[in-house]
Amino acid sequence: MPCKDYDFQPVGPATAARVLLAAGNVEVNRPAVEAGLLVLEAGGDFAGGVIACEGNSPSGETFVSFDKKAVAQLTVQGQAARLLCAYTGT
């Protein structure tokens, strides 16, 4: 259903982000945003992809998270990822 006021067609968040990335006047950490979009488009969390990308800097070796889905997706992509278990106090 188009947006009535401007006759725009609705798009998904990843498509909208890619349109913004294509603009000549937008500055971003492109590798991090692309990593976030890959995870988002695979059904995961954009922020998890960005964090994983930043963690793969020369000083980072393994992505560590409480997010089972993010760890699984990154492992499938060939990245080193480890799941943390929440401490239950027992």
CSV table of N, CA, C and O in Angstrom, one decimal:
chain,number,residue,atom,x,y,z
A,1,MET,N,0.8,-1.2,0.0
A,1,MET,CA,0.0,0.0,0.0
A,1,MET,C,0.9,1.2,0.0
A,1,MET,O,1.8,1.4,0.9
A,2,PRO,N,0.7,2.1,-1.0
A,2,PRO,CA,1.6,3.3,-1.0
A,2,PRO,C,1.3,4.3,0.1
A,2,PRO,O,0.2,4.3,0.6
A,3,CYS,N,2.3,5.1,0.5
A,3,CYS,CA,2.1,6.2,1.4
A,3,CYS,C,1.3,7.2,0.7
A,3,CYS,O,1.7,7.7,-0.3
A,4,LYS,N,0.1,7.6,1.2
A,4,LYS,CA,-0.8,8.5,0.6
A,4,LYS,C,-0.2,9.9,0.3
A,4,LYS,O,-0.4,10.4,-0.8
A,5,ASP,N,0.4,10.5,1.2
A,5,ASP,CA,0.9,11.8,1.1
A,5,ASP,C,1.9,12.0,0.0
A,5,ASP,O,2.0,13.1,-0.6
A,6,TYR,N,2.8,11.1,-0.2
A,6,TYR,CA,4.0,11.3,-1.1
A,6,TYR,C,4.0,10.2,-2.2
A,6,TYR,O,4.9,10.3,-3.0
A,7,ASP,N,3.1,9.3,-2.2
A,7,ASP,CA,3.0,8.3,-3.3
A,7,ASP,C,4.3,7.4,-3.3
A,7,ASP,O,4.8,7.1,-4.3
A,8,PHE,N,4.9,7.2,-2.1
A,8,PHE,CA,6.0,6.3,-1.9
A,8,PHE,C,5.5,4.9,-1.7
A,8,PHE,O,4.5,4.7,-1.0
A,9,GLN,N,6.3,3.9,-2.2
A,9,GLN,CA,6.0,2.5,-1.9
A,9,GLN,C,6.7,2.2,-0.6
A,9,GLN,O,7.9,2.5,-0.5
A,10,PRO,N,6.1,1.4,0.3
A,10,PRO,CA,6.8,1.0,1.5
A,10,PRO,C,8.0,0.1,1.1
A,10,PRO,O,7.9,-0.7,0.2
A,11,VAL,N,9.1,0.2,1.8
A,11,VAL,CA,10.2,-0.7,1.6
A,11,VAL,C,10.7,-1.2,3.0
A,11,VAL,O,10.4,-0.6,4.0
A,12,GLY,N,11.4,-2.3,2.9
A,12,GLY,CA,12.0,-2.8,4.2
A,12,GLY,C,13.1,-2.0,4.7
A,12,GLY,O,13.7,-1.2,3.9
A,13,PRO,N,13.5,-2.1,5.9
A,13,PRO,CA,14.6,-1.4,6.5
A,13,PRO,C,15.9,-1.5,5.8
A,13,PRO,O,16.7,-0.6,5.6
A,14,ALA,N,16.2,-2.7,5.3
A,14,ALA,CA,17.5,-3.0,4.6
A,14,ALA,C,17.5,-2.2,3.3
A,14,ALA,O,18.6,-1.6,2.9
A,15,THR,N,16.4,-2.3,2.6
A,15,THR,CA,16.4,-1.6,1.3
A,15,THR,C,16.5,-0.1,1.5
A,15,THR,O,17.2,0.6,0.8
A,16,ALA,N,15.8,0.5,2.5
A,16,ALA,CA,15.9,1.9,2.8
A,16,ALA,C,17.4,2.3,3.2
A,16,ALA,O,17.9,3.3,2.7
A,17,ALA,N,18.0,1.5,4.0
A,17,ALA,CA,19.4,1.7,4.4
A,17,ALA,C,20.3,1.7,3.1
A,17,ALA,O,21.2,2.6,3.0
A,18,ARG,N,20.1,0.8,2.2
A,18,ARG,CA,20.9,0.7,1.0
A,18,ARG,C,20.7,1.9,0.1
A,18,ARG,O,21.7,2.4,-0.5
A,19,VAL,N,19.5,2.4,0.1
A,19,VAL,CA,19.3,3.7,-0.7
A,19,VAL,C,20.1,4.8,-0.1
A,19,VAL,O,20.7,5.6,-0.8
A,20,LEU,N,20.0,4.9,1.2
A,20,LEU,CA,20.8,6.0,1.9
A,20,LEU,C,22.3,5.8,1.7
A,20,LEU,O,23.0,6.8,1.5
A,21,LEU,N,22.8,4.6,1.7
A,21,LEU,CA,24.2,4.3,1.5
A,21,LEU,C,24.6,4.8,0.1
A,21,LEU,O,25.8,5.2,-0.1
A,22,ALA,N,23.7,4.7,-0.8
A,22,ALA,CA,24.1,5.0,-2.2
A,22,ALA,C,24.1,6.6,-2.4
A,22,ALA,O,24.7,7.0,-3.4
A,23,ALA,N,23.6,7.3,-1.5
A,23,ALA,CA,23.6,8.8,-1.6
A,23,ALA,C,25.1,9.3,-1.5
A,23,ALA,O,25.8,8.8,-0.7
A,24,GLY,N,25.4,10.2,-2.3
A,24,GLY,CA,26.8,10.7,-2.3
A,24,GLY,C,27.2,11.6,-1.0
A,24,GLY,O,28.3,11.8,-0.8
A,25,ASN,N,26.2,12.0,-0.3
A,25,ASN,CA,26.5,12.9,0.8
A,25,ASN,C,26.3,12.2,2.2
A,25,ASN,O,26.1,12.9,3.2
A,26,VAL,N,26.4,10.9,2.2
A,26,VAL,CA,26.2,10.1,3.5
A,26,VAL,C,27.6,9.5,3.8
A,26,VAL,O,28.2,8.8,3.0
A,27,GLU,N,28.0,9.7,5.0
A,27,GLU,CA,29.3,9.1,5.5
A,27,GLU,C,28.9,8.1,6.6
A,27,GLU,O,28.3,8.5,7.6
A,28,VAL,N,29.4,6.9,6.4
A,28,VAL,CA,29.2,5.8,7.4
A,28,VAL,C,30.4,4.9,7.5
A,28,VAL,O,31.2,5.0,6.6
A,29,ASN,N,30.4,4.1,8.5
A,29,ASN,CA,31.4,3.0,8.5
A,29,ASN,C,30.8,1.9,7.6
A,29,ASN,O,30.1,1.1,8.1
A,30,ARG,N,31.1,2.0,6.3
A,30,ARG,CA,30.5,1.2,5.4
A,30,ARG,C,30.6,-0.3,5.7
A,30,ARG,O,29.6,-1.1,5.6
A,31,PRO,N,31.8,-0.8,6.0
A,31,PRO,CA,31.9,-2.3,6.3
A,31,PRO,C,31.0,-2.7,7.5
A,31,PRO,O,30.4,-3.8,7.4
A,32,ALA,N,30.9,-1.9,8.5
A,32,ALA,CA,30.1,-2.2,9.6
A,32,ALA,C,28.6,-2.2,9.2
A,32,ALA,O,27.8,-3.1,9.6
A,33,VAL,N,28.2,-1.2,8.5
A,33,VAL,CA,26.8,-1.1,8.0
A,33,VAL,C,26.5,-2.3,7.1
A,33,VAL,O,25.4,-2.9,7.2
A,34,GLU,N,27.3,-2.6,6.2
A,34,GLU,CA,27.1,-3.8,5.3
A,34,GLU,C,27.0,-5.1,6.1
A,34,GLU,O,26.2,-5.9,5.8
A,35,ALA,N,27.9,-5.2,7.1
A,35,ALA,CA,27.8,-6.4,7.9
A,35,ALA,C,26.5,-6.5,8.7
A,35,ALA,O,25.8,-7.5,8.8
A,36,GLY,N,26.0,-5.4,9.2
A,36,GLY,CA,24.7,-5.3,9.9
A,36,GLY,C,23.6,-5.6,8.9
A,36,GLY,O,22.7,-6.4,9.3
A,37,LEU,N,23.6,-5.1,7.7
A,37,LEU,CA,22.6,-5.4,6.7
A,37,LEU,C,22.6,-6.9,6.3
A,37,LEU,O,21.5,-7.5,6.1
A,38,LEU,N,23.8,-7.5,6.2
A,38,LEU,CA,23.8,-8.9,5.9
A,38,LEU,C,23.1,-9.8,7.0
A,38,LEU,O,22.4,-10.7,6.7
A,39,VAL,N,23.4,-9.4,8.2
A,39,VAL,CA,22.8,-10.2,9.3
A,39,VAL,C,21.3,-9.9,9.3
A,39,VAL,O,20.4,-10.8,9.5
A,40,LEU,N,20.9,-8.6,9.1
A,40,LEU,CA,19.5,-8.2,9.1
A,40,LEU,C,18.7,-9.0,8.0
A,40,LEU,O,17.6,-9.6,8.3
A,41,GLU,N,19.3,-9.0,6.8
A,41,GLU,CA,18.6,-9.7,5.7
A,41,GLU,C,18.6,-11.2,5.9
A,41,GLU,O,17.8,-11.9,5.3
A,42,ALA,N,19.4,-11.7,6.8
A,42,ALA,CA,19.4,-13.2,7.1
A,42,ALA,C,18.4,-13.5,8.2
A,42,ALA,O,18.3,-14.6,8.7
A,43,GLY,N,17.7,-12.4,8.7
A,43,GLY,CA,16.7,-12.6,9.7
A,43,GLY,C,17.2,-12.3,11.1
A,43,GLY,O,16.5,-12.6,12.1
A,44,GLY,N,18.4,-11.8,11.2
A,44,GLY,CA,19.0,-11.5,12.5
A,44,GLY,C,18.9,-10.0,12.9
A,44,GLY,O,18.1,-9.2,12.3
A,45,ASP,N,19.7,-9.6,13.8
A,45,ASP,CA,19.7,-8.3,14.4
A,45,ASP,C,20.8,-7.4,13.7
A,45,ASP,O,22.0,-7.8,13.7
A,46,PHE,N,20.4,-6.3,13.2
A,46,PHE,CA,21.4,-5.4,12.5
A,46,PHE,C,22.5,-5.0,13.5
A,46,PHE,O,23.7,-5.1,13.1
A,47,ALA,N,22.2,-4.6,14.7
A,47,ALA,CA,23.2,-4.2,15.7
A,47,ALA,C,24.2,-5.3,15.9
A,47,ALA,O,25.4,-5.1,16.1
A,48,GLY,N,23.7,-6.5,16.0
A,48,GLY,CA,24.6,-7.7,16.2
A,48,GLY,C,25.6,-7.8,15.1
A,48,GLY,O,26.8,-8.1,15.3
A,49,GLY,N,25.2,-7.6,13.9
A,49,GLY,CA,26.1,-7.6,12.7
A,49,GLY,C,27.2,-6.5,12.8
A,49,GLY,O,28.3,-6.7,12.5
A,50,VAL,N,26.7,-5.3,13.2
A,50,VAL,CA,27.7,-4.2,13.3
A,50,VAL,C,28.7,-4.5,14.4
A,50,VAL,O,29.9,-4.3,14.2
A,51,ILE,N,28.2,-5.0,15.5
A,51,ILE,CA,29.1,-5.2,16.6
A,51,ILE,C,30.1,-6.3,16.3
A,51,ILE,O,31.3,-6.3,16.6
A,52,ALA,N,29.6,-7.4,15.5
A,52,ALA,CA,30.5,-8.4,15.1
A,52,ALA,C,31.6,-7.9,14.2
A,52,ALA,O,32.8,-8.3,14.3
A,53,CYS,N,31.2,-7.0,13.3
A,53,CYS,CA,32.2,-6.4,12.3
A,53,CYS,C,33.2,-5.6,13.1
A,53,CYS,O,34.4,-5.8,12.8
A,54,GLU,N,32.8,-4.8,14.0
A,54,GLU,CA,33.7,-4.0,14.8
A,54,GLU,C,34.6,-4.9,15.6
A,54,GLU,O,35.8,-4.6,15.8
A,55,GLY,N,34.1,-6.1,16.1
A,55,GLY,CA,34.9,-7.0,16.8
A,55,GLY,C,35.9,-7.7,16.0
A,55,GLY,O,36.9,-8.3,16.5
A,56,ASN,N,35.7,-7.7,14.7
A,56,ASN,CA,36.7,-8.4,13.8
A,56,ASN,C,37.8,-7.5,13.4
A,56,ASN,O,38.6,-7.7,12.5
A,57,SER,N,38.0,-6.4,14.1
A,57,SER,CA,39.1,-5.5,13.9
A,57,SER,C,40.4,-6.2,14.3
A,57,SER,O,40.3,-7.3,14.9
A,58,PRO,N,41.5,-5.7,14.0
A,58,PRO,CA,42.8,-6.3,14.3
A,58,PRO,C,42.9,-6.7,15.8
A,58,PRO,O,43.6,-7.7,16.1
A,59,SER,N,42.2,-6.0,16.7
A,59,SER,CA,42.3,-6.4,18.1
A,59,SER,C,41.3,-7.4,18.6
A,59,SER,O,41.4,-7.9,19.7
A,60,GLY,N,40.3,-7.6,17.8
A,60,GLY,CA,39.2,-8.6,18.1
A,60,GLY,C,39.4,-9.9,17.5
A,60,GLY,O,39.8,-10.0,16.3
A,61,GLU,N,39.1,-11.0,18.2
A,61,GLU,CA,39.3,-12.3,17.6
A,61,GLU,C,38.0,-13.1,17.5
A,61,GLU,O,37.8,-13.8,16.6
A,62,THR,N,37.1,-12.9,18.5
A,62,THR,CA,35.9,-13.7,18.6
A,62,THR,C,34.7,-12.8,19.0
A,62,THR,O,34.8,-12.1,20.0
A,63,PHE,N,33.6,-13.0,18.3
A,63,PHE,CA,32.3,-12.3,18.7
A,63,PHE,C,31.7,-13.1,19.8
A,63,PHE,O,31.6,-14.3,19.7
A,64,VAL,N,31.4,-12.4,20.9
A,64,VAL,CA,30.8,-13.1,22.1
A,64,VAL,C,29.5,-12.4,22.4
A,64,VAL,O,29.5,-11.2,22.5
A,65,SER,N,28.5,-13.2,22.6
A,65,SER,CA,27.1,-12.6,22.8
A,65,SER,C,26.2,-13.6,23.6
A,65,SER,O,26.5,-14.8,23.6
A,66,PHE,N,25.2,-13.0,24.2
A,66,PHE,CA,24.1,-13.8,24.8
A,66,PHE,C,23.1,-14.2,23.8
A,66,PHE,O,22.2,-15.0,24.0
A,67,ASP,N,23.2,-13.6,22.6
A,67,ASP,CA,22.2,-13.8,21.5
A,67,ASP,C,22.5,-15.1,20.7
A,67,ASP,O,23.4,-15.1,19.9
A,68,LYS,N,21.7,-16.1,21.0
A,68,LYS,CA,22.0,-17.4,20.3
A,68,LYS,C,21.9,-17.3,18.8
A,68,LYS,O,22.6,-17.9,18.1
A,69,LYS,N,20.8,-16.6,18.4
A,69,LYS,CA,20.6,-16.5,16.9
A,69,LYS,C,21.8,-15.8,16.3
A,69,LYS,O,22.2,-16.2,15.2
A,70,ALA,N,22.3,-14.7,16.9
A,70,ALA,CA,23.4,-13.9,16.3
A,70,ALA,C,24.6,-14.8,16.2
A,70,ALA,O,25.3,-14.8,15.2
A,71,VAL,N,24.9,-15.5,17.2
A,71,VAL,CA,26.1,-16.4,17.3
A,71,VAL,C,26.0,-17.5,16.2
A,71,VAL,O,26.9,-17.7,15.4
A,72,ALA,N,24.8,-18.1,16.0
A,72,ALA,CA,24.6,-19.1,15.0
A,72,ALA,C,24.7,-18.5,13.6
A,72,ALA,O,25.4,-19.1,12.8
A,73,GLN,N,24.2,-17.3,13.4
A,73,GLN,CA,24.3,-16.8,12.0
A,73,GLN,C,25.7,-16.4,11.7
A,73,GLN,O,26.2,-16.6,10.6
A,74,LEU,N,26.4,-15.8,12.6
A,74,LEU,CA,27.8,-15.4,12.4
A,74,LEU,C,28.7,-16.7,12.2
A,74,LEU,O,29.6,-16.6,11.3
A,75,THR,N,28.4,-17.7,12.9
A,75,THR,CA,29.2,-19.0,12.7
A,75,THR,C,29.0,-19.5,11.3
A,75,THR,O,29.9,-20.0,10.7
A,76,VAL,N,27.7,-19.5,10.8
A,76,VAL,CA,27.4,-19.9,9.5
A,76,VAL,C,28.2,-19.1,8.4
A,76,VAL,O,28.6,-19.6,7.4
A,77,GLN,N,28.4,-17.8,8.7
A,77,GLN,CA,29.1,-16.9,7.8
A,77,GLN,C,30.6,-17.1,7.9
A,77,GLN,O,31.4,-16.4,7.3
A,78,GLY,N,31.0,-18.0,8.8
A,78,GLY,CA,32.5,-18.3,8.9
A,78,GLY,C,33.2,-17.4,9.9
A,78,GLY,O,34.4,-17.5,10.0
A,79,GLN,N,32.5,-16.7,10.7
A,79,GLN,CA,33.1,-15.8,11.7
A,79,GLN,C,33.3,-16.6,13.0
A,79,GLN,O,32.4,-17.4,13.4
A,80,ALA,N,34.3,-16.3,13.8
A,80,ALA,CA,34.5,-16.9,15.1
A,80,ALA,C,33.4,-16.2,16.0
A,80,ALA,O,33.4,-15.0,16.2
A,81,ALA,N,32.6,-17.0,16.6
A,81,ALA,CA,31.6,-16.5,17.5
A,81,ALA,C,31.3,-17.5,18.7
A,81,ALA,O,31.4,-18.7,18.5
A,82,ARG,N,31.1,-17.0,19.8
A,82,ARG,CA,30.9,-17.8,21.0
A,82,ARG,C,29.7,-17.3,21.8
A,82,ARG,O,29.5,-16.1,22.0
A,83,LEU,N,28.9,-18.3,22.3
A,83,LEU,CA,27.7,-17.9,23.1
A,83,LEU,C,28.0,-17.9,24.5
A,83,LEU,O,28.6,-18.8,25.1
A,84,LEU,N,27.6,-16.8,25.2
A,84,LEU,CA,27.8,-16.7,26.7
A,84,LEU,C,26.5,-17.2,27.3
A,84,LEU,O,25.4,-17.0,26.8
A,85,CYS,N,26.6,-17.9,28.4
A,85,CYS,CA,25.4,-18.3,29.1
A,85,CYS,C,25.2,-17.4,30.3
A,85,CYS,O,26.2,-16.9,30.9
A,86,ALA,N,24.0,-17.0,30.5
A,86,ALA,CA,23.6,-16.1,31.6
A,86,ALA,C,23.9,-16.8,32.9
A,86,ALA,O,23.6,-18.0,33.1
A,87,TYR,N,24.4,-16.0,33.9
A,87,TYR,CA,24.7,-16.6,35.2
A,87,TYR,C,23.4,-16.6,36.0
A,87,TYR,O,22.7,-15.5,36.0
A,88,THR,N,23.0,-17.7,36.5
A,88,THR,CA,21.7,-17.8,37.2
A,88,THR,C,21.8,-17.7,38.7
A,88,THR,O,20.8,-17.6,39.4
A,89,GLY,N,23.0,-17.6,39.2
A,89,GLY,CA,23.2,-17.4,40.7
A,89,GLY,C,23.2,-18.7,41.4
A,89,GLY,O,23.2,-18.7,42.6
A,90,THR,N,23.1,-19.8,40.7
A,90,THR,CA,23.1,-21.1,41.4
A,90,THR,C,24.3,-21.9,41.1
A,90,THR,O,25.0,-21.7,40.1
